[in-house]
mmCIF file with all atom_site columns, C-alpha atoms in Angstrom:
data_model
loop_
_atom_site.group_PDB
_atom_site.id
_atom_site.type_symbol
_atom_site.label_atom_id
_atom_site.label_alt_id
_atom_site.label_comp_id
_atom_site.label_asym_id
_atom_site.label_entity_id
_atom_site.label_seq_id
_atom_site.pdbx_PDB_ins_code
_atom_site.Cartn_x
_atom_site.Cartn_y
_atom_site.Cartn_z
_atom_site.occupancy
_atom_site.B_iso_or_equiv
_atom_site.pdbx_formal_charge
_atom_site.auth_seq_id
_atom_site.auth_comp_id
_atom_site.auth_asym_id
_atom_site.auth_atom_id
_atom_site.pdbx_PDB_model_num
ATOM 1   C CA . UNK A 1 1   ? -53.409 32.742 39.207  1.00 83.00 ? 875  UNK A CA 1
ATOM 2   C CA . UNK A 1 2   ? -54.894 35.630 41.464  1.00 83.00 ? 876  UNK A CA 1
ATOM 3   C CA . UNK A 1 3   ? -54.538 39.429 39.139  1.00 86.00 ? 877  UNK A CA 1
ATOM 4   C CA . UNK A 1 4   ? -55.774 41.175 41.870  1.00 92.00 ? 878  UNK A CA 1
ATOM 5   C CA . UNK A 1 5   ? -52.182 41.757 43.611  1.00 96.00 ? 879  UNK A CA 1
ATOM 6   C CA . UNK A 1 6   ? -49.819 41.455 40.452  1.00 97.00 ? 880  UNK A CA 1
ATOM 7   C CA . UNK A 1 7   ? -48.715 44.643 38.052  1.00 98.00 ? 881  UNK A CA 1
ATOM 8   C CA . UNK A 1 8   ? -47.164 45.365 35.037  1.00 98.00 ? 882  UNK A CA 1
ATOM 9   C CA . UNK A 1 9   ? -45.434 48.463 34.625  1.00 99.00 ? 883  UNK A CA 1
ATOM 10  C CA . UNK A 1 10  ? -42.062 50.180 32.295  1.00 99.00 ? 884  UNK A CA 1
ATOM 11  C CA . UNK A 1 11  ? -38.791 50.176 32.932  1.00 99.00 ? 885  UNK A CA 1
ATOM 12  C CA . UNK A 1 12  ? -38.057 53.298 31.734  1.00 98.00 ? 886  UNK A CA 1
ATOM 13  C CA . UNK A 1 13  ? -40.528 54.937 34.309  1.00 98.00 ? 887  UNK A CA 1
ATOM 14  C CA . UNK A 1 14  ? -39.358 52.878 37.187  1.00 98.00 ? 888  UNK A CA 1
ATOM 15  C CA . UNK A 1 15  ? -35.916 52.515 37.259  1.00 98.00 ? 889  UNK A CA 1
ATOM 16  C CA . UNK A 1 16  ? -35.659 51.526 40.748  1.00 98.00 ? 890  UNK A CA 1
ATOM 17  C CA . UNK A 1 17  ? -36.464 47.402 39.696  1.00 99.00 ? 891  UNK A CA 1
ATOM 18  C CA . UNK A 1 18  ? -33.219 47.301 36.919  1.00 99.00 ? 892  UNK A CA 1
ATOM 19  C CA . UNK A 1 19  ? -31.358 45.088 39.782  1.00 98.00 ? 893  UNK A CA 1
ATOM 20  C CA . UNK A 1 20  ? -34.049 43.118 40.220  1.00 99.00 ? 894  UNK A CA 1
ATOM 21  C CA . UNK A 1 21  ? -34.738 42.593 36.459  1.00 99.00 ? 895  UNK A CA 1
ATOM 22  C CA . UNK A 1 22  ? -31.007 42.211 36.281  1.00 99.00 ? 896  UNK A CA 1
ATOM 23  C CA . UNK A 1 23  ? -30.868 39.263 39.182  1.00 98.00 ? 897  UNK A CA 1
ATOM 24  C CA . UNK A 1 24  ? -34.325 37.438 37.185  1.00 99.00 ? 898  UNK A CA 1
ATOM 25  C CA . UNK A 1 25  ? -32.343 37.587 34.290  1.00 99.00 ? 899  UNK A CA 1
ATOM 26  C CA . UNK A 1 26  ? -29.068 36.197 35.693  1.00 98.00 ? 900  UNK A CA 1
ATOM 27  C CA . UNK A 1 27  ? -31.045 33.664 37.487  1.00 98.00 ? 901  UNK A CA 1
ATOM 28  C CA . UNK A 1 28  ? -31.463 32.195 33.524  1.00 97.00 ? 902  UNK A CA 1
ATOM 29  C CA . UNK A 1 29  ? -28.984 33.298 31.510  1.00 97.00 ? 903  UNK A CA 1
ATOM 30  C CA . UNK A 1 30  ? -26.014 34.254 33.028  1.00 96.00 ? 904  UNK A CA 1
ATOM 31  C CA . UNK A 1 31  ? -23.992 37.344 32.436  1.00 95.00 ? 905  UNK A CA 1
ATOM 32  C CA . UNK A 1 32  ? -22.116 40.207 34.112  1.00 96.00 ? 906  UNK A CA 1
ATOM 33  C CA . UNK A 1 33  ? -24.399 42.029 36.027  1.00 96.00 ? 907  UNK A CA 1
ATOM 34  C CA . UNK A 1 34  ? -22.745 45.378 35.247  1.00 97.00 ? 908  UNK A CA 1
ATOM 35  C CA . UNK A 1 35  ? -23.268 44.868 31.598  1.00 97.00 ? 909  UNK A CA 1
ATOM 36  C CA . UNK A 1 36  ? -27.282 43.342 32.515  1.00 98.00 ? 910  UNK A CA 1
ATOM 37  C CA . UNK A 1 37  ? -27.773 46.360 34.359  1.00 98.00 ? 911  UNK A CA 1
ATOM 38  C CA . UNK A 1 38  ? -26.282 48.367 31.443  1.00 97.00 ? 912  UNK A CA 1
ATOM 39  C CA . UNK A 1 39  ? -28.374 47.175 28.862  1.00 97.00 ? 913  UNK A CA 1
ATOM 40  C CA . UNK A 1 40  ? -31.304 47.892 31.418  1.00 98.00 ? 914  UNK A CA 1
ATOM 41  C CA . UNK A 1 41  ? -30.614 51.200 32.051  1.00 98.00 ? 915  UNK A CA 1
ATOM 42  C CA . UNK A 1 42  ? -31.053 51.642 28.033  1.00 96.00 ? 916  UNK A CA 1
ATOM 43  C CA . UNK A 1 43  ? -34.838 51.127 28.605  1.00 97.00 ? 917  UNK A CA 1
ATOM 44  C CA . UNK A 1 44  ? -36.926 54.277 26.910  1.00 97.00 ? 918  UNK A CA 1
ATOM 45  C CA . UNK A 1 45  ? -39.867 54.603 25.796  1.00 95.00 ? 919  UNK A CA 1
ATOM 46  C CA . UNK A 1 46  ? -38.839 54.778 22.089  1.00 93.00 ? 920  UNK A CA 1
ATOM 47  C CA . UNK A 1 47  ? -37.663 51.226 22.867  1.00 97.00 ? 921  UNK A CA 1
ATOM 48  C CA . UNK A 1 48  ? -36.144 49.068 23.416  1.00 97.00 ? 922  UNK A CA 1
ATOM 49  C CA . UNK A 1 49  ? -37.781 48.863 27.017  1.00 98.00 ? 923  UNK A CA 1
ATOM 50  C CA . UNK A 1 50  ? -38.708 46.414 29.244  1.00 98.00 ? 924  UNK A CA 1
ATOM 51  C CA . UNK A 1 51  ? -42.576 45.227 31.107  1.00 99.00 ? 925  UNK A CA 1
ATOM 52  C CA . UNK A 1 52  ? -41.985 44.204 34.338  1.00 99.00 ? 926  UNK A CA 1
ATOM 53  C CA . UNK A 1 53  ? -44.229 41.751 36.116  1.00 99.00 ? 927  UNK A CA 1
ATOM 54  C CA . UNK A 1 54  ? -44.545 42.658 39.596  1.00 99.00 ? 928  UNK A CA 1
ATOM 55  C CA . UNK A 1 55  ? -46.345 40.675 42.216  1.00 98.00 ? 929  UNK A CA 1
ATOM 56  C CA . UNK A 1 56  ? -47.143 42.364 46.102  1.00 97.00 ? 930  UNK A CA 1
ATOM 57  C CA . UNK A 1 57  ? -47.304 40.996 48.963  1.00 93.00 ? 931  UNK A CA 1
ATOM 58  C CA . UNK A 1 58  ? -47.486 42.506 52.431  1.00 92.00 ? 932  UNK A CA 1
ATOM 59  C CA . UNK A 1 59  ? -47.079 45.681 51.041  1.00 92.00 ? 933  UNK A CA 1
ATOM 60  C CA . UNK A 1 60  ? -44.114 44.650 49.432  1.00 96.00 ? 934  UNK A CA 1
ATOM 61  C CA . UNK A 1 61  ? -44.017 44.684 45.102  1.00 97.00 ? 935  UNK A CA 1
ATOM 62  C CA . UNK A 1 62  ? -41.478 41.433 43.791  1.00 98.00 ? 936  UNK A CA 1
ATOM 63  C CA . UNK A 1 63  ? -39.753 41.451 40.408  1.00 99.00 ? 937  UNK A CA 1
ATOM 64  C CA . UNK A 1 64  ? -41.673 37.943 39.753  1.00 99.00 ? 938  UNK A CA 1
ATOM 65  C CA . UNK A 1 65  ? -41.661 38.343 35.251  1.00 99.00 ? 939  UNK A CA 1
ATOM 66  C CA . UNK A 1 66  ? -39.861 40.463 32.880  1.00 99.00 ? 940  UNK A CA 1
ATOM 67  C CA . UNK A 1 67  ? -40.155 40.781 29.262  1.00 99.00 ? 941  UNK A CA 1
ATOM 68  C CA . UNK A 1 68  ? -38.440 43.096 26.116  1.00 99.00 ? 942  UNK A CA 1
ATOM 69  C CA . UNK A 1 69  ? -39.847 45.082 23.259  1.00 98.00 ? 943  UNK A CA 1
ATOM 70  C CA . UNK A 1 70  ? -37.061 46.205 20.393  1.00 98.00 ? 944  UNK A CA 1
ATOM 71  C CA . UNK A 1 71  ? -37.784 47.426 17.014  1.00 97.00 ? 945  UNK A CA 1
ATOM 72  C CA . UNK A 1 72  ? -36.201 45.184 14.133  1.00 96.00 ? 946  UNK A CA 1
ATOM 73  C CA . UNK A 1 73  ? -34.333 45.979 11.000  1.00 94.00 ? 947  UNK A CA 1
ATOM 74  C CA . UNK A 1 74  ? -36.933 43.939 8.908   1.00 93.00 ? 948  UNK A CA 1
ATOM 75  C CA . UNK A 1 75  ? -40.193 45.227 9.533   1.00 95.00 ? 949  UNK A CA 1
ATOM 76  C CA . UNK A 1 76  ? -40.763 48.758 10.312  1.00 94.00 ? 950  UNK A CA 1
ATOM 77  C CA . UNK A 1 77  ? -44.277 48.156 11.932  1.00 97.00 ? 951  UNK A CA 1
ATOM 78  C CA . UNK A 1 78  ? -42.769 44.749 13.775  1.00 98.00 ? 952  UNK A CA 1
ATOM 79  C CA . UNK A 1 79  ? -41.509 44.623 17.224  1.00 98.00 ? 953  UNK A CA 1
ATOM 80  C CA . UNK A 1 80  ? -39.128 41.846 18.835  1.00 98.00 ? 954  UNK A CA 1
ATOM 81  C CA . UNK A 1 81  ? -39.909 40.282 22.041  1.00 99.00 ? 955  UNK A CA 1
ATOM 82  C CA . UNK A 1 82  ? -37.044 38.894 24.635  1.00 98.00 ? 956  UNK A CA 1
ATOM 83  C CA . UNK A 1 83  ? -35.572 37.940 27.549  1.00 98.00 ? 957  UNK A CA 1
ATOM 84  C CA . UNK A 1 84  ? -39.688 36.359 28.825  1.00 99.00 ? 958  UNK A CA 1
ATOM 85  C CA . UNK A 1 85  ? -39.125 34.882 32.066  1.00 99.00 ? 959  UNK A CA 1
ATOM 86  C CA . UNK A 1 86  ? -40.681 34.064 35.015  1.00 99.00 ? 960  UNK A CA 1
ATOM 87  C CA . UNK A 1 87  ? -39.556 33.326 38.456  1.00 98.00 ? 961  UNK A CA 1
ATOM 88  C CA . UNK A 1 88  ? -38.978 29.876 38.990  1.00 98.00 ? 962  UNK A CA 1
ATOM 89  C CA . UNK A 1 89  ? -41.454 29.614 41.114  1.00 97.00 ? 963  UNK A CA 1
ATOM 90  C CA . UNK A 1 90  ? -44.201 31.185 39.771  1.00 97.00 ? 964  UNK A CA 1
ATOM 91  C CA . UNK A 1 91  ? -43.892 29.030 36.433  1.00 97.00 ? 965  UNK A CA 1
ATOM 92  C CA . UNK A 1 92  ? -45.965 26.740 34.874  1.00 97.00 ? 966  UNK A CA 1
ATOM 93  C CA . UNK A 1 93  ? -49.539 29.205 37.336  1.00 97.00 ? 967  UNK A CA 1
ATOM 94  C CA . UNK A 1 94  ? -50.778 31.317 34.400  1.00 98.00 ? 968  UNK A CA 1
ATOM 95  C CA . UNK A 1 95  ? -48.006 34.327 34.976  1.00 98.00 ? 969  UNK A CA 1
ATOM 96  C CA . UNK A 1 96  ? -46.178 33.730 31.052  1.00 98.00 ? 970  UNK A CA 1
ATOM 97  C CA . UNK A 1 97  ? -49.244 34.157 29.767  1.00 98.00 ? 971  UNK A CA 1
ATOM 98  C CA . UNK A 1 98  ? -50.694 37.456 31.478  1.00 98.00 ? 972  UNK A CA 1
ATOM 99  C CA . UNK A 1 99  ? -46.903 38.753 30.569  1.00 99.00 ? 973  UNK A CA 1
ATOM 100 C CA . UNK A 1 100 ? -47.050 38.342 26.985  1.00 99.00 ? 974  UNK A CA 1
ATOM 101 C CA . UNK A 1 101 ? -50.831 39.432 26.797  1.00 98.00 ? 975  UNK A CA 1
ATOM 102 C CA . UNK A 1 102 ? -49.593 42.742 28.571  1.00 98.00 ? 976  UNK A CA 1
ATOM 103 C CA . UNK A 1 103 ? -46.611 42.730 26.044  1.00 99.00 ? 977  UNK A CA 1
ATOM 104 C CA . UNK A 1 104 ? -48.696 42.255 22.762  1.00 99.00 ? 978  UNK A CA 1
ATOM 105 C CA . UNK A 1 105 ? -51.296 44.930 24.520  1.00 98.00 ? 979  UNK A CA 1
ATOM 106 C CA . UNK A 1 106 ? -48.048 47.423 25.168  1.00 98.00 ? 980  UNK A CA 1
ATOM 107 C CA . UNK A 1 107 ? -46.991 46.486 21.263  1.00 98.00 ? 981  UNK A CA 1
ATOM 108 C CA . UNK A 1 108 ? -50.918 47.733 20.021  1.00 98.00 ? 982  UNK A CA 1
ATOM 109 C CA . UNK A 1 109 ? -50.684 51.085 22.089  1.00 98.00 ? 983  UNK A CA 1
ATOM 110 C CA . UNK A 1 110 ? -47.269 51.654 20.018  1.00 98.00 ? 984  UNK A CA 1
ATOM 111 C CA . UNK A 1 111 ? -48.649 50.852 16.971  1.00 98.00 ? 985  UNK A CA 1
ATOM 112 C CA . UNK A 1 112 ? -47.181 47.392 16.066  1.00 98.00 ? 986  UNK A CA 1
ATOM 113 C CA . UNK A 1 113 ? -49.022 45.638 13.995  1.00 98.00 ? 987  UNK A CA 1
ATOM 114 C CA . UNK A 1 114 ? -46.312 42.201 13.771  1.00 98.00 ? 988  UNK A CA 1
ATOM 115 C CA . UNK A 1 115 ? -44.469 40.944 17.066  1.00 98.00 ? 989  UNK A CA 1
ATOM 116 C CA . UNK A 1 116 ? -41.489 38.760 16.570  1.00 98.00 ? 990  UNK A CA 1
ATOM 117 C CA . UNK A 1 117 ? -39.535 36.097 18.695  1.00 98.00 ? 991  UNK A CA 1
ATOM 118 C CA . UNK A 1 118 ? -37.169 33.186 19.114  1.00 97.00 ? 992  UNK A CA 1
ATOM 119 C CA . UNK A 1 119 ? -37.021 30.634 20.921  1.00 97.00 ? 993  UNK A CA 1
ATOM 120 C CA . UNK A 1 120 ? -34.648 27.375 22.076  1.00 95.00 ? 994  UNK A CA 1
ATOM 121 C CA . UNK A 1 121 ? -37.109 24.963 23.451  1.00 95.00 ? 995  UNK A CA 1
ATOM 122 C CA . UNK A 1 122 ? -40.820 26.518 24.577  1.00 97.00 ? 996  UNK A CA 1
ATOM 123 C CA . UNK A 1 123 ? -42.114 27.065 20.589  1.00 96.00 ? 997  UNK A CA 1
ATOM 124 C CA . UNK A 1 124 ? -45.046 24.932 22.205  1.00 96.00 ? 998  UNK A CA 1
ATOM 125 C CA . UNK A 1 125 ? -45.764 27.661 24.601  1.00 98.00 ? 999  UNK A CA 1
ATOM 126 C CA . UNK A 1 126 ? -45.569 30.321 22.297  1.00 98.00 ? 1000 UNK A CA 1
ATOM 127 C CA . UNK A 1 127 ? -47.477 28.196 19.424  1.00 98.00 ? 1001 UNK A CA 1
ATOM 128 C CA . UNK A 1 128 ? -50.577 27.547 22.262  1.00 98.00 ? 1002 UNK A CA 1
ATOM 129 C CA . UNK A 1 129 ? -50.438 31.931 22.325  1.00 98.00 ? 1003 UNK A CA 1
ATOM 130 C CA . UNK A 1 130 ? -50.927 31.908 18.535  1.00 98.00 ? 1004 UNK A CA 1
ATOM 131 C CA . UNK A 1 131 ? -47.749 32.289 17.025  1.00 98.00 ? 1005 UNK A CA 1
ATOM 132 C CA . UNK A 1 132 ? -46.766 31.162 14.094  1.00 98.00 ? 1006 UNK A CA 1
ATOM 133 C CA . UNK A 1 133 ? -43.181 29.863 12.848  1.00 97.00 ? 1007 UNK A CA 1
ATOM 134 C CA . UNK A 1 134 ? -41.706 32.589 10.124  1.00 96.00 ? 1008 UNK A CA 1
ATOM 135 C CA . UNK A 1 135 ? -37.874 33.903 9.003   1.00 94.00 ? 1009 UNK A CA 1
ATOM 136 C CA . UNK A 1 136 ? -35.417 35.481 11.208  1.00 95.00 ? 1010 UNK A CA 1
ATOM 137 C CA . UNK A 1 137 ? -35.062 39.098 11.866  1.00 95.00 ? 1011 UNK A CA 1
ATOM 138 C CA . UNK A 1 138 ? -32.571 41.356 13.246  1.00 94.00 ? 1012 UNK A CA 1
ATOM 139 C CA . UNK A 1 139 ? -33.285 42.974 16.943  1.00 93.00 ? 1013 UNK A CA 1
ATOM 140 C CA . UNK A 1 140 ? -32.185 47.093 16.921  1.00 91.00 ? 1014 UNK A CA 1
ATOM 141 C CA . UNK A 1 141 ? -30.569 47.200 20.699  1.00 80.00 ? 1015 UNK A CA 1
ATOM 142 C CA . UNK A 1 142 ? -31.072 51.233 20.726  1.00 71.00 ? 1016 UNK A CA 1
ATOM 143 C CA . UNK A 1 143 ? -33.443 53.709 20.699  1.00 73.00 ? 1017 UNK A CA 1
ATOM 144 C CA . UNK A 1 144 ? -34.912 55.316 17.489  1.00 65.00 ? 1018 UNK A CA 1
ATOM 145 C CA . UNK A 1 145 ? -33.758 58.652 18.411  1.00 64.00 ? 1019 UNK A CA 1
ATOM 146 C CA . UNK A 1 146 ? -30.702 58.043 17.303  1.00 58.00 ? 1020 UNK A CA 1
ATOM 147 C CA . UNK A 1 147 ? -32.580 58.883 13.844  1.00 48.00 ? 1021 UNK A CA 1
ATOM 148 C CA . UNK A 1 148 ? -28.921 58.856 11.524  1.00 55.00 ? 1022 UNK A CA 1
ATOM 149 C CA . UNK A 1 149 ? -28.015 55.041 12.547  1.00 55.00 ? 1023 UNK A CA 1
ATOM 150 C CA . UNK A 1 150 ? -31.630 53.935 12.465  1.00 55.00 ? 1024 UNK A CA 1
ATOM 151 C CA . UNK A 1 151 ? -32.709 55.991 9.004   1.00 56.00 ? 1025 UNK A CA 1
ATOM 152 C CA . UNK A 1 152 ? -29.136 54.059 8.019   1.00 60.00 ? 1026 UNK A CA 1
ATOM 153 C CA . UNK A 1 153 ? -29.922 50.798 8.848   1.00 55.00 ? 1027 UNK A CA 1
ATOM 154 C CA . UNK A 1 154 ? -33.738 50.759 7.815   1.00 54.00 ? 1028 UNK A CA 1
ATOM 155 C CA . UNK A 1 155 ? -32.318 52.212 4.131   1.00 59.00 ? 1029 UNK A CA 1
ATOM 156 C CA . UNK A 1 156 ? -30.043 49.363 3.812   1.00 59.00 ? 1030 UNK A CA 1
ATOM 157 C CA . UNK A 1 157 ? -32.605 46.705 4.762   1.00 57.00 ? 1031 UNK A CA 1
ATOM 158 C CA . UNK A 1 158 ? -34.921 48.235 2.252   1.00 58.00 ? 1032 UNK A CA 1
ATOM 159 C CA . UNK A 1 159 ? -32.784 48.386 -0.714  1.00 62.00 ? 1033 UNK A CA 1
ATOM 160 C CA . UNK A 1 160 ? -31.843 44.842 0.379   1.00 54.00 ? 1034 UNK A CA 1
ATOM 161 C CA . UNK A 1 161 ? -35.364 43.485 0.004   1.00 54.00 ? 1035 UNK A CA 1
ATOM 162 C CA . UNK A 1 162 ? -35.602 45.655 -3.379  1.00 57.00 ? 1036 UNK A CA 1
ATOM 163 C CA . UNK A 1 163 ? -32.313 44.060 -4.698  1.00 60.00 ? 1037 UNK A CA 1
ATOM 164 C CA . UNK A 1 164 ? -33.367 40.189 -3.344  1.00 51.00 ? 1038 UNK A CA 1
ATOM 165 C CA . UNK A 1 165 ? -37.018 41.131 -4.975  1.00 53.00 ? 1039 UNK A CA 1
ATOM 166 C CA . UNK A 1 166 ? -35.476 42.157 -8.370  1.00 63.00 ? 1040 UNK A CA 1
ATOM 167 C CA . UNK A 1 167 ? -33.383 39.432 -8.703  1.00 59.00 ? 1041 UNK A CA 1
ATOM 168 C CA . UNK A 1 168 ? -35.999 36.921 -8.005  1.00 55.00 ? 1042 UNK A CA 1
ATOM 169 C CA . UNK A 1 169 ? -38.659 38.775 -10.431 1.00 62.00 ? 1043 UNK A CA 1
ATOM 170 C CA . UNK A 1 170 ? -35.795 38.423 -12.724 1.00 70.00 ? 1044 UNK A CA 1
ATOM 171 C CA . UNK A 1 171 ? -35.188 34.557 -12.004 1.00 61.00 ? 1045 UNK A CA 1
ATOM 172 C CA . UNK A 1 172 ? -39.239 34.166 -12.793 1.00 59.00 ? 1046 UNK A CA 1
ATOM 173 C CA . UNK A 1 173 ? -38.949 36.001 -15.924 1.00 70.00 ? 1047 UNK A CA 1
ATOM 174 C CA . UNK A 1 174 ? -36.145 34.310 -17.536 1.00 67.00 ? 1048 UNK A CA 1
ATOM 175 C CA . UNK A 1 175 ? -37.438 31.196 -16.573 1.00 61.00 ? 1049 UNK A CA 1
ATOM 176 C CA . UNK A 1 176 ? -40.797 32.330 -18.296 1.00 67.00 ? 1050 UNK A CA 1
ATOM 177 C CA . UNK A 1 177 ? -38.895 32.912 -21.407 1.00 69.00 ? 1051 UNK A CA 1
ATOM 178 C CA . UNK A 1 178 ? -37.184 29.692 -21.749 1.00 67.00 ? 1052 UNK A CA 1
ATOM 179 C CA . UNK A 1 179 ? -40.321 27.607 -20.985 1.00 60.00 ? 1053 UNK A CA 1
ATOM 180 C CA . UNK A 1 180 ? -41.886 29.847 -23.882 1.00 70.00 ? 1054 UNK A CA 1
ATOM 181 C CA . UNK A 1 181 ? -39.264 29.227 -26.219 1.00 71.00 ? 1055 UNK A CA 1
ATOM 182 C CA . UNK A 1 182 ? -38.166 25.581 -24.830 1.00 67.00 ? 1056 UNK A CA 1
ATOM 183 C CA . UNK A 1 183 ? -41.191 23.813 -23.946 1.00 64.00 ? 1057 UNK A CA 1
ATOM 184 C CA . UNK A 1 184 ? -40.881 20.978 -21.350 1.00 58.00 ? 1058 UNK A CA 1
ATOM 185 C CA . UNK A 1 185 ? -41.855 17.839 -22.754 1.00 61.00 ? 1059 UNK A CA 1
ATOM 186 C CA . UNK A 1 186 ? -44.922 16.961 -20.181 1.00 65.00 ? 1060 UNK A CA 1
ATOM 187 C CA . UNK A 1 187 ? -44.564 13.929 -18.075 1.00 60.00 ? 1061 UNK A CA 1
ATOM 188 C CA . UNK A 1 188 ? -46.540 12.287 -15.635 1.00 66.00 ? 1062 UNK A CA 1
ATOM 189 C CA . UNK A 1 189 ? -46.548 14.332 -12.868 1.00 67.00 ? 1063 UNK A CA 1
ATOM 190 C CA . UNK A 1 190 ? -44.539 12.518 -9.473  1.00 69.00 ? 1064 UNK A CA 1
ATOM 191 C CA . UNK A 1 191 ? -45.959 10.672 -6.839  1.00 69.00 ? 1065 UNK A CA 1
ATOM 192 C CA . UNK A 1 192 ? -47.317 12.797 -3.474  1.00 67.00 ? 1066 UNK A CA 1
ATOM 193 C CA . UNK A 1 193 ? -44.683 12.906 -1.174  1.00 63.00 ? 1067 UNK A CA 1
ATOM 194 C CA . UNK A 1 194 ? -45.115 11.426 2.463   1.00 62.00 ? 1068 UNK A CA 1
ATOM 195 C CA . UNK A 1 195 ? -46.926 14.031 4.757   1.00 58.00 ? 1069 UNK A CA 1
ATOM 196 C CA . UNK A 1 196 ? -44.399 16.167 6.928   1.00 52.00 ? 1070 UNK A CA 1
ATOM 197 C CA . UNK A 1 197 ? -44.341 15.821 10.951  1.00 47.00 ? 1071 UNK A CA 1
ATOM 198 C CA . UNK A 1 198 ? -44.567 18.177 12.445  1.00 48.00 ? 1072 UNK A CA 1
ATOM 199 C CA . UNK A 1 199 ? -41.118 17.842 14.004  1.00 45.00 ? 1073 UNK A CA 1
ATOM 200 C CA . UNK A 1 200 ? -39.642 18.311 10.679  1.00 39.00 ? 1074 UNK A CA 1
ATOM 201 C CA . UNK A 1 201 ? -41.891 21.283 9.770   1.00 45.00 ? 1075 UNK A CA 1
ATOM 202 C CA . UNK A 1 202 ? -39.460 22.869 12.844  1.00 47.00 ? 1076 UNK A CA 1
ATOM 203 C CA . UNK A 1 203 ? -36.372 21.662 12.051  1.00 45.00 ? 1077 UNK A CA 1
ATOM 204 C CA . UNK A 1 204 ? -36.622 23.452 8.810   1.00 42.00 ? 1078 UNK A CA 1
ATOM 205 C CA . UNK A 1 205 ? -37.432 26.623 10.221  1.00 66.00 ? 1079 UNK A CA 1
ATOM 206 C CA . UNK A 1 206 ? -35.066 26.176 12.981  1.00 78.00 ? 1080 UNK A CA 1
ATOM 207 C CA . UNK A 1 207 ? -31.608 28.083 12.575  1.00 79.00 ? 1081 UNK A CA 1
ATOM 208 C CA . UNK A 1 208 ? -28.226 26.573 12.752  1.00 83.00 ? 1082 UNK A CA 1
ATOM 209 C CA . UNK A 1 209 ? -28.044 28.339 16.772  1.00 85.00 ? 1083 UNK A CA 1
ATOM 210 C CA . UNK A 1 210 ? -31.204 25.988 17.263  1.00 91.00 ? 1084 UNK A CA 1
ATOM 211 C CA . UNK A 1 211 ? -33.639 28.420 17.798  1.00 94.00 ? 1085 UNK A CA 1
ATOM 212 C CA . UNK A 1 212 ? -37.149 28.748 16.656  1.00 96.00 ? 1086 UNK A CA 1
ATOM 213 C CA . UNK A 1 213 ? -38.450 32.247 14.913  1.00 97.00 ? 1087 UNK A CA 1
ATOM 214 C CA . UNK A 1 214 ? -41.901 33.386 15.680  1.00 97.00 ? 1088 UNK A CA 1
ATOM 215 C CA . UNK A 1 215 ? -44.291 35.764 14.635  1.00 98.00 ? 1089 UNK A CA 1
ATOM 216 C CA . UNK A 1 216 ? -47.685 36.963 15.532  1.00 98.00 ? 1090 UNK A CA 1
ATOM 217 C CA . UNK A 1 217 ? -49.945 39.256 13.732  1.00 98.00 ? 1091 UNK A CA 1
ATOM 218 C CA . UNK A 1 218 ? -51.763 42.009 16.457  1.00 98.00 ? 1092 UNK A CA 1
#
């Protein structure tokens, strides 16, 4: 893969390539192109907002990759990743990997410090670019300046995690208790279980929509 003619730039700060991010994306997944372009046009640079791989040629620039960076629910200093693709043609030459290099790069500059994804069937892609498998999170599909919804949602999800934690420091204490005051007689302690594939190791981690959660530390 030759660099020397191929680009990344924003979404947000060229506009002009939303149809042709919207017609990539189609090409994939399809949908209404009205509500693609939609969705697009939310691109800012508070994210959500899309890197655009762009690839010249005769003095003309091609939509060839496209890639998504959201903020999630979960993690206030983790970022989502979506919608990574590549033109058909240009897969399989180096491109998916120069995108999401760009992408984790972009994530850095913004301060990131975790970036999520999911995935149907390329985890062995992803796992080659050092990510690892971990639990689902929840993409935010709008921009943070919409500080009331956002303070909202990030309050819930932390006094979420607070409940779940007290609960389960609860569960460990009780269970503390009544080994203190019911001791378990000791027996002989079970026979190692058979080592794990690695195709199972996925399936557990693999939700019941089949896909495959991700994470990468920056």
């Amino acid at each position: 893969m030759k660099t020397d003619n191929i680009s990344i730039v924003l979404l947000h700060e060229h506009p002009d390539y939303v149809e042709a991010c919207a017609t990539l994306l189609n090409s994939q997944w399809k949908r209404s192109s009205s509500a693609r372009i939609q969705t697009l046009n939310k691109s800012c640079e508070d994210l959500p907002d899309s890197l655009v791989l762009l690839e010249e040629a005769n003095g003309e620039k091609e939509v060839i990759g496209h890639c998504r960076l959201t903020r999630i629910m979960e993690d206030e200093n983790g970022c989502f990743i979506e919608s990574v693709i590549i033109a058909a043609e240009k897969r399989n030459k180096g491109y998916g990997k120069y995108l999401m290099f760009k992408a984790e790069e972009y994530a850095k500059q913004l301060n990131f410090s975790t970036i999520y994804l999911s995935t149907h069937d390329q985890q062995g892609f992803y796992e080659h670019l050092g990510y690892l498998y971990s639990e689902p999170v929840s993409s935010v599909k709008f921009s943070r300046g919409n500080h009331q919804v956002m303070n909202s949602l990030f309050s819930f999800m932390k006094n979420a995690r607070s409940e779940s934690k007290s609960k389960a420091d609860m569960r460990n204490k009780n269970m503390v208790e009544m080994k203190e005051n019911y001791p378990i007689p000791k027996v002989p302690p079970p026979s190692p279980p058979p080592l794990l594939q690695n195709k199972i190791t996925c399936t557990a981690i693999c939700d019941n929509t089949g896909k495959y959660w991700m994470k990468k530390t920056l």
